[in-house]
C-alpha positions as a LaTeX table, in Angstrom:
\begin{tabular}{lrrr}
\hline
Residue & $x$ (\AA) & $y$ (\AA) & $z$ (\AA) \\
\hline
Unk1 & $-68.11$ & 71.97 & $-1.04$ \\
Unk2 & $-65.78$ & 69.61 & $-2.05$ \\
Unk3 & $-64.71$ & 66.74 & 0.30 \\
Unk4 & $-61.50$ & 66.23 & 1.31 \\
Unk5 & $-60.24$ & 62.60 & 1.26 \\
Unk6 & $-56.99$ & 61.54 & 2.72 \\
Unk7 & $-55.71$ & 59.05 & 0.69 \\
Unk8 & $-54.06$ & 56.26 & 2.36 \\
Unk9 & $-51.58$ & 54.14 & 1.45 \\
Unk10 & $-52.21$ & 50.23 & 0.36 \\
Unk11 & $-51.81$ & 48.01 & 2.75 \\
Unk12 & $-48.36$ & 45.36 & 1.71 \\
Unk13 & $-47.92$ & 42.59 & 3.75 \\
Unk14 & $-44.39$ & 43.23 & 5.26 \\
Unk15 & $-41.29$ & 41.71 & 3.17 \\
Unk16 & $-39.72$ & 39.26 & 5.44 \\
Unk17 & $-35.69$ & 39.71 & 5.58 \\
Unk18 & $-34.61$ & 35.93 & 5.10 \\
Unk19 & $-32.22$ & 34.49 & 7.38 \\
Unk20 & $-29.55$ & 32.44 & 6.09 \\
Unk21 & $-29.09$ & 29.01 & 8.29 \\
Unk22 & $-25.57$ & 28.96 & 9.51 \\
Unk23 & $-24.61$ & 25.25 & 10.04 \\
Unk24 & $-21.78$ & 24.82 & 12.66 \\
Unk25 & $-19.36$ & 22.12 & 11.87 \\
Unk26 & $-19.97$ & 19.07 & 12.95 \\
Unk27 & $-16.08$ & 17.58 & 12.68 \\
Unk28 & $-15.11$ & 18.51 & 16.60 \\
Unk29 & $-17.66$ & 16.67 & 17.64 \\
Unk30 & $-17.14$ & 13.58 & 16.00 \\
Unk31 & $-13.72$ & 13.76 & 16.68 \\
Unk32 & $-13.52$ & 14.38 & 19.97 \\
Unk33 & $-16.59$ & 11.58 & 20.67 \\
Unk34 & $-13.56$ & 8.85 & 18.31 \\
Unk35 & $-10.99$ & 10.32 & 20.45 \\
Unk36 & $-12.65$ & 9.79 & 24.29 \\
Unk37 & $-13.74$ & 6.50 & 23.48 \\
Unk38 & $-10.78$ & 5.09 & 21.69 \\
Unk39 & $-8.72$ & 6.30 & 24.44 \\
Unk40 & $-10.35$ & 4.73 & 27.23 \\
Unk41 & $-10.59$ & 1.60 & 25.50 \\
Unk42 & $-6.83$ & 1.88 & 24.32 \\
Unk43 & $-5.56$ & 2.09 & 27.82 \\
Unk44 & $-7.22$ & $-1.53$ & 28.64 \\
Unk45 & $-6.01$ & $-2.85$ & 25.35 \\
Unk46 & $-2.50$ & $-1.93$ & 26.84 \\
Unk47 & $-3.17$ & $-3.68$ & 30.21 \\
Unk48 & $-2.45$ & $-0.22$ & 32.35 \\
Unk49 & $-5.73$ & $-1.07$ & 33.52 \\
Unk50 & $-6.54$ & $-3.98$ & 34.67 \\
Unk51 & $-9.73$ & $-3.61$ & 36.96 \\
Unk52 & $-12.60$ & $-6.49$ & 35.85 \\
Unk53 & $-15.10$ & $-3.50$ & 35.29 \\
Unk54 & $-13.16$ & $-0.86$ & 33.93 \\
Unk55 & $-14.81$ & $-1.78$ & 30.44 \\
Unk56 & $-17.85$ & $-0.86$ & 31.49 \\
Unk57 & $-16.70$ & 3.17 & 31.46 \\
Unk58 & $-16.05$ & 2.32 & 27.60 \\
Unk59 & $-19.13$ & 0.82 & 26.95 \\
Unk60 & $-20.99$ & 3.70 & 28.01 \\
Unk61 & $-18.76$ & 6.15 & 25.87 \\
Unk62 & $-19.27$ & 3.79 & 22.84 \\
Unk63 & $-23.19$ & 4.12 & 22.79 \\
Unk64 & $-23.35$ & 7.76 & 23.91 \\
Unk65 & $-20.42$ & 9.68 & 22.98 \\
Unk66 & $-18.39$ & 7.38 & 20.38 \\
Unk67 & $-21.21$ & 5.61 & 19.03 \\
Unk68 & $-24.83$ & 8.12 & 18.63 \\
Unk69 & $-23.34$ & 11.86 & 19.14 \\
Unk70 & $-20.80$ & 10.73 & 16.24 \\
Unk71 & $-23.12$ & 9.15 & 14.29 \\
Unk72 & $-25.64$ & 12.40 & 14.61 \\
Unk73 & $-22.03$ & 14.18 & 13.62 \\
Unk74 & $-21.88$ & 12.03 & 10.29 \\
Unk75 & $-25.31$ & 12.56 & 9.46 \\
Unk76 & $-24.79$ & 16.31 & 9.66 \\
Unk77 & $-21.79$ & 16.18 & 7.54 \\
Unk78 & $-24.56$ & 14.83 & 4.92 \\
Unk79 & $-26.24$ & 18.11 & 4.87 \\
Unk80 & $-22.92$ & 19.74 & 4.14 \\
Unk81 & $-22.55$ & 18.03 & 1.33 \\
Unk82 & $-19.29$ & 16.62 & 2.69 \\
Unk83 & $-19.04$ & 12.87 & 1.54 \\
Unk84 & $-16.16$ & 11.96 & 3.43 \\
Unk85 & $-16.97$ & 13.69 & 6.74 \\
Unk86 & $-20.41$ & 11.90 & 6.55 \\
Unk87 & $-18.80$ & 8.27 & 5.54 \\
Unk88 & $-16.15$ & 8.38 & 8.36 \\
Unk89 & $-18.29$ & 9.59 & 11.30 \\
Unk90 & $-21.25$ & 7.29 & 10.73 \\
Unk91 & $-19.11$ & 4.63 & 9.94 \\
Unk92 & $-17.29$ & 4.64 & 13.25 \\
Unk93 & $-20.58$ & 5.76 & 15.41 \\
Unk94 & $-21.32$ & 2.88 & 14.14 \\
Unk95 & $-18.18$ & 0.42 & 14.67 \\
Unk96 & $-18.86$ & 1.89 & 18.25 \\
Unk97 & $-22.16$ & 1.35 & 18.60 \\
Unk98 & $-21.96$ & $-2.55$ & 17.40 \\
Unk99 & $-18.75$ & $-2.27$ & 20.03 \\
Unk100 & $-21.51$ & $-1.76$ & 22.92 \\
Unk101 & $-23.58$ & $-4.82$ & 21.37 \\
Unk102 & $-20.82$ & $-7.10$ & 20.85 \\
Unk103 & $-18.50$ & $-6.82$ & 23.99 \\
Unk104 & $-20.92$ & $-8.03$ & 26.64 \\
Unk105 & $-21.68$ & $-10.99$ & 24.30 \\
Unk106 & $-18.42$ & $-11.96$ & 23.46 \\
Unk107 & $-17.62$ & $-12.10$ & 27.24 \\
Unk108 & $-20.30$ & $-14.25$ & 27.89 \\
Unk109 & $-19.96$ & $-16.55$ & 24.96 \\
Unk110 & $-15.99$ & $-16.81$ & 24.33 \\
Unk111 & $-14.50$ & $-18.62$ & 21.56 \\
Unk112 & $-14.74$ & $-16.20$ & 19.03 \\
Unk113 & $-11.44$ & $-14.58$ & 18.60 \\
Unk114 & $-11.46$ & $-15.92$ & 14.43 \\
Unk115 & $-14.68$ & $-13.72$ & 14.15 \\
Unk116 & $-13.23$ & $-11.44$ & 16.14 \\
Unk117 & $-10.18$ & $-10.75$ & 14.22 \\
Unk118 & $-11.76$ & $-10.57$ & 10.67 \\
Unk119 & $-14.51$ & $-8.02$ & 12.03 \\
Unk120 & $-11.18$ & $-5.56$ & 13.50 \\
Unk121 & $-9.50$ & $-6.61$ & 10.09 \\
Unk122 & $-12.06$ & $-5.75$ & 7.73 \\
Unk123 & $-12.50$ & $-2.22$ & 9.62 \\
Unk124 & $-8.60$ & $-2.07$ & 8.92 \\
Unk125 & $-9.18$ & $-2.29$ & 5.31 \\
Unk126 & $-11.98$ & 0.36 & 5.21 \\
Unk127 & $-9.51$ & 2.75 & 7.64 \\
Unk128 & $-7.06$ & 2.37 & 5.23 \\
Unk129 & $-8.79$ & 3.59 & 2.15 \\
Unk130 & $-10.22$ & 6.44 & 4.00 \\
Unk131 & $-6.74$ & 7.18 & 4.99 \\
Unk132 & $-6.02$ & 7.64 & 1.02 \\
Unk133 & $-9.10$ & 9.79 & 0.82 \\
Unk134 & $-7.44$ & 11.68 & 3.97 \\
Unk135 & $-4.65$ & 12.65 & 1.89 \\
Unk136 & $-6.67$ & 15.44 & 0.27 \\
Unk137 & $-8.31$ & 16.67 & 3.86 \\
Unk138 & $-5.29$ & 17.47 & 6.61 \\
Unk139 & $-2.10$ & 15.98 & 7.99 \\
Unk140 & $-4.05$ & 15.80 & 11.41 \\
Unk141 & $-6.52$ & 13.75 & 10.00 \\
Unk142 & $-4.38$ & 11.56 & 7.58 \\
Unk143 & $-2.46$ & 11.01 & 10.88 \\
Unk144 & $-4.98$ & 9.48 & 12.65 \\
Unk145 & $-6.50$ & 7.24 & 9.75 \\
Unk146 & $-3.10$ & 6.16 & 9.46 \\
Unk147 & $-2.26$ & 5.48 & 12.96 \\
Unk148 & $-6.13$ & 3.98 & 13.14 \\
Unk149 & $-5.51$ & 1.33 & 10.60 \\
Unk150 & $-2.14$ & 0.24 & 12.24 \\
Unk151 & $-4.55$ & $-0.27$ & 15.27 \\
Unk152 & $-6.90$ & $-2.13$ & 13.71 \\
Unk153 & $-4.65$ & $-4.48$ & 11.99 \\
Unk154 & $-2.40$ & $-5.37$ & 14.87 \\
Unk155 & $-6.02$ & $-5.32$ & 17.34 \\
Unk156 & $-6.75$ & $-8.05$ & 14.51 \\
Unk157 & $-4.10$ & $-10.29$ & 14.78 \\
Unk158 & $-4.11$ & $-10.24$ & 18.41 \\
Unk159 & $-7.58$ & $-11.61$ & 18.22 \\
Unk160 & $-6.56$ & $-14.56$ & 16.14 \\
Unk161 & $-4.11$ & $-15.88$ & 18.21 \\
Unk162 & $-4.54$ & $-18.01$ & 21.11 \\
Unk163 & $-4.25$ & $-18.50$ & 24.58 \\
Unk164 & $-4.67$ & $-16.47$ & 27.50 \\
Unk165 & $-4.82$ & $-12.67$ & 27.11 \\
Unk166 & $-3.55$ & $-10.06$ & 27.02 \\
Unk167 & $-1.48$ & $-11.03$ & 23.74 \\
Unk168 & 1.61 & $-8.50$ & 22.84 \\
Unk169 & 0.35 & $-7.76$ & 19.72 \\
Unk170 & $-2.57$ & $-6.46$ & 21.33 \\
Unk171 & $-0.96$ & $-4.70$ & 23.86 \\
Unk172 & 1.16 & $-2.84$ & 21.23 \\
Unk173 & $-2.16$ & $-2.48$ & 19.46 \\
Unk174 & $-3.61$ & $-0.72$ & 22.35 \\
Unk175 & $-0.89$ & 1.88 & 22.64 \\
Unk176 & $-0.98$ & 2.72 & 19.05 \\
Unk177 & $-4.66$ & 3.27 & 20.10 \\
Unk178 & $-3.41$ & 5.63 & 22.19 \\
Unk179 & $-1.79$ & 7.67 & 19.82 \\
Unk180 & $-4.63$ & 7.71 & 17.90 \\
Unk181 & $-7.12$ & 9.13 & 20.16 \\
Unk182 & $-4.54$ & 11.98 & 21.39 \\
Unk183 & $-4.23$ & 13.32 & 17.54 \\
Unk184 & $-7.89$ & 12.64 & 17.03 \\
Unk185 & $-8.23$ & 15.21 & 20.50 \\
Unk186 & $-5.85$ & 17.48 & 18.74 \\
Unk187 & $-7.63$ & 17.58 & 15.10 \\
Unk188 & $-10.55$ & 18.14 & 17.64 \\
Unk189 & $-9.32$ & 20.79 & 19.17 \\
Unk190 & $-7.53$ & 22.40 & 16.53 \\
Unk191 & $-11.22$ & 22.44 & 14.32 \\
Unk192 & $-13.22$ & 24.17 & 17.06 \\
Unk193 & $-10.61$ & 26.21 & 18.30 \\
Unk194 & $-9.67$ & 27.45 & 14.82 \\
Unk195 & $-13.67$ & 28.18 & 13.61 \\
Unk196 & $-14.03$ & 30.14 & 17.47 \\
Unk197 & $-11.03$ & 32.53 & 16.66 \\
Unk198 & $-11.95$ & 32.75 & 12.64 \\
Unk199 & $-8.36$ & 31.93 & 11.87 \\
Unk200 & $-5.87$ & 29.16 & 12.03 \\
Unk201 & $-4.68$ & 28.83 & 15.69 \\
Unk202 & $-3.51$ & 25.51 & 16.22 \\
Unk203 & $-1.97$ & 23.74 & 12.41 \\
Unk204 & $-3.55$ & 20.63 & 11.14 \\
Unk205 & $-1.10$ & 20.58 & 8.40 \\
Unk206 & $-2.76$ & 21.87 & 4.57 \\
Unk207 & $-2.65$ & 19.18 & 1.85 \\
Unk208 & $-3.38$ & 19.12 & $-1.79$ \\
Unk209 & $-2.96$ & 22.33 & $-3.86$ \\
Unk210 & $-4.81$ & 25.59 & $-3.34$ \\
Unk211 & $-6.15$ & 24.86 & 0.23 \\
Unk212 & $-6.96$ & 28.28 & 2.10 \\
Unk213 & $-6.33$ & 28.54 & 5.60 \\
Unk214 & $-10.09$ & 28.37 & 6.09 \\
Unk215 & $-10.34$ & 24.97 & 4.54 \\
Unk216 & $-7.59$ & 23.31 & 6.45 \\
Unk217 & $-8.99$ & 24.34 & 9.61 \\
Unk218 & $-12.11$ & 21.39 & 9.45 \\
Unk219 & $-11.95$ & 18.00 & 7.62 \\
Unk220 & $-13.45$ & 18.55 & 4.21 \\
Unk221 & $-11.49$ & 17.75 & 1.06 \\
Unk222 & $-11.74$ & 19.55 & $-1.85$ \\
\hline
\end{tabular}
């Protein structure tokens, strides 16, 4: 009698189906996070508002929002490979981080408006070569490098002059500020709003040759 053996099949340890990462886009973030805190602090620059503590609302949006959630923004932008992404949001988390360091002191020490001025003009001069690396993102984004360094350099010369503030030049500063935070909102808006609904909703404005409608809907050049 012969026996009868079932043969069985070899054990395989199962093949695992790999799961692509999808990486959101960091961009609205950052943005919006510039846009809040340059706002806020815009509005005081202006003199609109003039309570005595009203900076303190913008020194809490400069170490949270403005200052580490854009920073984290930047360093995801890294990851992505996308050099200018990563060099614009780290570099202002960081201009609003050393904002939240520097205010307070300044208050309490006064006399520094030279040191003042050539630490807003210098981040003028940076703003304004990003704004020539801009020209190959988006007009929304150009716009606001543009409208940031015009900030900056008027912010700057309102710190070297004299006297009692608020000086003109800064109060013109401060709604050019303004400006700058509402496009900021709108590149903002206009990045996560466009990625939800998969197609472009709200225009940032296409620059450089053979941008797809896809690539003009974030900030990365090609």
């Amino acid at each position: 009698m012969n026996d009868q053996r079932t043969s069985r099949p070899s054990e395989q340890p199962h093949a695992r189906t790999p799961h692509p990462a999808v990486a959101g886009d960091p961009a609205p973030l950052g943005l919006a996070g510039f846009a809040l805190t340059t706002l806020l602090l815009s509005v005081i620059n202006t003199n609109l508002l003039k309570e005595s503590a009203a900076v303190i609302p913008v020194l809490a949006l400069a170490l949270f929002y403005g200052g580490l959630a854009q920073f984290a923004a930047g360093l995801f932008e890294f990851r992505r490979g996308n050099t200018f992404g990563a060099t614009a949001f780290v570099s202002y988390g960081a201009f609003w981080l050393s904002y939240w360091w520097l205010a307070p002191r300044l208050e309490i020490a006064g006399g520094a408006h030279n040191a003042l001025g050539l630490f807003l003009l210098g981040w003028g001069i940076f703003t304004a070569f990003m704004a020539v690396a801009a020209l190959r993102v988006n007009l929304a984004v150009l716009a606001v490098l543009v409208l940031l360094t015009i900030t900056y350099v008027l912010l700057a010369v309102g710190a070297f002059q004299t006297g009692a503030p608020p000086h003109t030049v800064t109060q013109v500063g401060g709604w050019f500020g303004i400006a700058t935070g509402l496009v900021a909102w709108y590149a903002s808006a206009a990045t996560v709003i466009n990625d939800t609904h998969g197609r472009p909703v709200l225009p940032v404005g296409p620059r450089g040759p053979n941008r797809t409608s896809e690539a003009v809907a974030g900030i990365e050049p090609t």
